[in-house]
Coordinates of C-alpha atoms in Angstrom, one line a residue:
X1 CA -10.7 1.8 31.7
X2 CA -12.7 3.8 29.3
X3 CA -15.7 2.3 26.8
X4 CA -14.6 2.7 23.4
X5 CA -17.5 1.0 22.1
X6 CA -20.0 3.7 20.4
X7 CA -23.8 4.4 20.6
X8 CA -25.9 2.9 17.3
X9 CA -26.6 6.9 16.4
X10 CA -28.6 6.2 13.0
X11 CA -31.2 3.9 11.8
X12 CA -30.2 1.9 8.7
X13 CA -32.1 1.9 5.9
X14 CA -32.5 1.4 2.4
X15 CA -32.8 4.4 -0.1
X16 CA -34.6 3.6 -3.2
X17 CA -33.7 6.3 -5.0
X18 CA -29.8 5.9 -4.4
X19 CA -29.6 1.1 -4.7
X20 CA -26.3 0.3 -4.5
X21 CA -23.7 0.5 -7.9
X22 CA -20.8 -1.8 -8.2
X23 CA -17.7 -0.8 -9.4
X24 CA -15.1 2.7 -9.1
X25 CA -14.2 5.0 -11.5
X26 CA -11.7 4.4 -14.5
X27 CA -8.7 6.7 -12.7
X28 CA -7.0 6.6 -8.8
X29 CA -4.7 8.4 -7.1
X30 CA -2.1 7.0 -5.3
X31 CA -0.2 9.2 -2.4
X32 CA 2.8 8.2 -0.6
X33 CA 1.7 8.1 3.0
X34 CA 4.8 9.9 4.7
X35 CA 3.8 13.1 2.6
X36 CA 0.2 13.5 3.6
X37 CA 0.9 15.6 7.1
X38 CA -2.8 16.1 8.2
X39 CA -6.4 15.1 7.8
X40 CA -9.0 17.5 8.8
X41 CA -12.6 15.3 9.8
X42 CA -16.1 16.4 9.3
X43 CA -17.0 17.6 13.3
X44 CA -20.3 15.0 12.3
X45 CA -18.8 12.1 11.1
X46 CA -15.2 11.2 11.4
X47 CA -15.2 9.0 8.7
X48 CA -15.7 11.7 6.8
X49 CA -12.6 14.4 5.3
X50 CA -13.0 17.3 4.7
X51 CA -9.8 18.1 3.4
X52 CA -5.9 16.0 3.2
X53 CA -2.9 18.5 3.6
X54 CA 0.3 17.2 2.2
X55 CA 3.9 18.1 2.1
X56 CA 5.6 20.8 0.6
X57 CA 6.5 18.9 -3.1
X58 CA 4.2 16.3 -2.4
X59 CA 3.5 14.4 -5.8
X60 CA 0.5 11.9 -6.3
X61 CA 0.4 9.5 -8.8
X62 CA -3.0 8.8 -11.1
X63 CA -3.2 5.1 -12.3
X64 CA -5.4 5.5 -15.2
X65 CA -7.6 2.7 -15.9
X66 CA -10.6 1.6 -17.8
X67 CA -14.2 -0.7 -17.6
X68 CA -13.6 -1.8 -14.3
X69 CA -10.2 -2.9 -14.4
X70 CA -9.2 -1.6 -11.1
X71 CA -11.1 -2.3 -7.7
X72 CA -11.3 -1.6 -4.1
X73 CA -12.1 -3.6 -1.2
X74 CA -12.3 -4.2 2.5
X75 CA -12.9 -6.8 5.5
X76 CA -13.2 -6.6 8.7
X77 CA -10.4 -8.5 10.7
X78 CA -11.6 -9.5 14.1
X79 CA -9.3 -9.3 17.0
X80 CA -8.8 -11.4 20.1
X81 CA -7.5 -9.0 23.0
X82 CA -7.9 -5.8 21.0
X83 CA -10.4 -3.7 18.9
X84 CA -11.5 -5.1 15.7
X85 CA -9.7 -3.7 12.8
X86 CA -10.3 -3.0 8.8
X87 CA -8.2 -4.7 6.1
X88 CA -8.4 -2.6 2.6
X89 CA -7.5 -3.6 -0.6
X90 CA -6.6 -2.4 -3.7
X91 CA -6.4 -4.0 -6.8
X92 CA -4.7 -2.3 -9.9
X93 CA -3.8 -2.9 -13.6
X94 CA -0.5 -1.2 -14.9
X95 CA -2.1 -1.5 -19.2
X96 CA 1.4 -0.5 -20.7
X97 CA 4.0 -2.9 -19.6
X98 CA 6.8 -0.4 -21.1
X99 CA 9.9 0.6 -19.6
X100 CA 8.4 3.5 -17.9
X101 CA 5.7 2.2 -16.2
X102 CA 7.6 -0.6 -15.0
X103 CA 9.6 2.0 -13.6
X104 CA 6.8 3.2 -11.9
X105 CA 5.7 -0.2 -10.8
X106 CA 9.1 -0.6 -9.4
X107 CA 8.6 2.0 -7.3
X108 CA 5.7 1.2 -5.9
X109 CA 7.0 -2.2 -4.9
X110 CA 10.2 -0.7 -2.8
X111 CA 8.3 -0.8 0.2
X112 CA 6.9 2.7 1.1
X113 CA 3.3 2.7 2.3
X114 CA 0.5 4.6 0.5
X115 CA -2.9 5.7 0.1
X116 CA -5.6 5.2 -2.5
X117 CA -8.3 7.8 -3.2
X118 CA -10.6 6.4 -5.5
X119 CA -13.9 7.7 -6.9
X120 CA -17.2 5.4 -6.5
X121 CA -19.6 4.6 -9.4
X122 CA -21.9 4.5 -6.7
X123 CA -21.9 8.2 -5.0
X124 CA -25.3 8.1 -2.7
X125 CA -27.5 11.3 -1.9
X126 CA -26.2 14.2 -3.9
X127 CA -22.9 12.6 -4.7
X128 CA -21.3 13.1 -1.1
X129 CA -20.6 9.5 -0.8
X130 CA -18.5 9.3 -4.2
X131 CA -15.0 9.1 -2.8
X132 CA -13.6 7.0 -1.0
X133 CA -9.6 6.7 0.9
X134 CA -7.6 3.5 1.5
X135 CA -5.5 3.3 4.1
X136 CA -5.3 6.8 5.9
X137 CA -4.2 5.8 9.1
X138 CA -1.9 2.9 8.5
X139 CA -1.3 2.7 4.9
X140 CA -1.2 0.4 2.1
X141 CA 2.1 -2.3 1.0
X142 CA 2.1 -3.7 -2.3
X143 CA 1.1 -7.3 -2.0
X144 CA 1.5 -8.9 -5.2
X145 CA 2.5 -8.1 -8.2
X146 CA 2.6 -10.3 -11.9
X147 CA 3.2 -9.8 -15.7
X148 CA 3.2 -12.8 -17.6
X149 CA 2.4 -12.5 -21.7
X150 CA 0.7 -15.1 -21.9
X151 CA -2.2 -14.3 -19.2
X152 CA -3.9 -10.8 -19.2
X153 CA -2.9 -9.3 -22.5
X154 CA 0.7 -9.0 -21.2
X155 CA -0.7 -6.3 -18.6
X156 CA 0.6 -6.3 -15.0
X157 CA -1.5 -6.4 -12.2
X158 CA -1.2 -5.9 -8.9
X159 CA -2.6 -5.2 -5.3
X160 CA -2.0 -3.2 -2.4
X161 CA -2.9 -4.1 1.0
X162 CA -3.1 -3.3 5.1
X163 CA -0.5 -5.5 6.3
X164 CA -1.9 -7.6 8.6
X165 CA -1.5 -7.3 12.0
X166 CA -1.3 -3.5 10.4
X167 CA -4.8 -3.0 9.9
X168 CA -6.8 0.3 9.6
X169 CA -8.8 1.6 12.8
X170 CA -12.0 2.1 10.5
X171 CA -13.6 1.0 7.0
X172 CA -12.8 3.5 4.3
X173 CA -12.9 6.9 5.0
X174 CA -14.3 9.2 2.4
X175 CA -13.8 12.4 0.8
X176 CA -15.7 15.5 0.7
X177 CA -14.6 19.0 0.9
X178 CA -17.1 20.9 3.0
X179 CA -17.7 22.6 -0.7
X180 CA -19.2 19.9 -2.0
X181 CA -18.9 17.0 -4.8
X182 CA -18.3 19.4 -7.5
X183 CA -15.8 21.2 -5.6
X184 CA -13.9 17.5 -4.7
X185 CA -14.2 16.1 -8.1
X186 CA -12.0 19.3 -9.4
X187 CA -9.9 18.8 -6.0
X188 CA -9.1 14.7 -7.5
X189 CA -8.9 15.3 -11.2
X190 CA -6.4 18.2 -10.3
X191 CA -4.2 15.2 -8.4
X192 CA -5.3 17.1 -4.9
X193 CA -2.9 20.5 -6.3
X194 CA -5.7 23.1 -4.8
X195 CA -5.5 25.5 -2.4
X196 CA -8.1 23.2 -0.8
X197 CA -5.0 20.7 0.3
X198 CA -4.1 23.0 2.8
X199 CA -7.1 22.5 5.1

């Protein structure tokens, strides 16, 4: 039976000039899972993608957001008789309860699994830490969602999540086209629509 357990390959230490930053980005994108067909990973570090291809009339949806009303997270989630897994966790507000975003919401909520890209306030040495993706390999469920106008400004919120027992095989992966941050910020504010999303 093979080792899967993996040789400590890097010290780890604390960079002054890069302290940790709480807190993501005002906008997300959210992509159903069934219409992202590949993943290409940095031949360095897997955890690391270099570029998503997606289906032919693949749409993506950014939920727009702003201070830090949206948030990511993620746990690990120890296992008995099997490698430890990864929960991750997403935690949205939908600001405009109107008829078409609870349209949207509705959507969301029918089941399908999905995947969050989200952009880090924290980004590390030259910004190639900035993005971050939720729930690659397994995908994300909507958990919970609420609207009540007398809590929250009338606002709905809601959160996504690995279904347990579901989990993902790794923390969050992240993002970063072998161009660069510049090059991968255009590649998320363009909703992924480059000629980058083919690989």
């Amino acid at each position: 039976m093979s080792d899967c357990t993996s040789t400590l390959l890097h010290d780890i230490n604390f960079d002054c000039v890069n302290s940790p930053i709480g807190g993501i980005e005002q906008n997300i994108l959210i992509i159903k899972k069934k219409d992202i067909t590949g993943a290409t990973y940095s031949t360095t570090n897997p955890l690391v993608v270099t570029a998503l291809q997606l289906a032919a009339g693949a749409s993506v949806c950014r939920l727009q957001g702003i201070k830090q009303a949206n948030g990511k997270a993620w746990e690990l989630v120890k296992k008995e008789n099997a490698p430890d897994k990864y929960k991750h966790t997403f935690s949205g507000v939908i600001f405009n309860p109107g008829a078409a975003n609870k349209q949207s919401a509705a959507t969301l909520a029918q089941g399908d699994k999905y995947v969050i890209v989200v952009e880090q306030m924290w980004k590390g040495t030259g910004s190639a830490d900035a993005f971050e993706i939720l729930g690659l390999a397994s995908g994300l469920e909507m958990s919970t969602m609420t609207n009540s106008s007398k809590e929250n400004d009338n606002m709905i919120m809601f959160e996504m999540a690995s279904v347990d027992g579901f989990e993902e095989p790794t923390p969050p992966r992240n993002l970063l086209l072998t161009t660069g941050y510049s090059a991968t910020k255009e590649y998320f504010d363009t909703k992924l629509d480059t000629e980058e999303s083919a690989g």
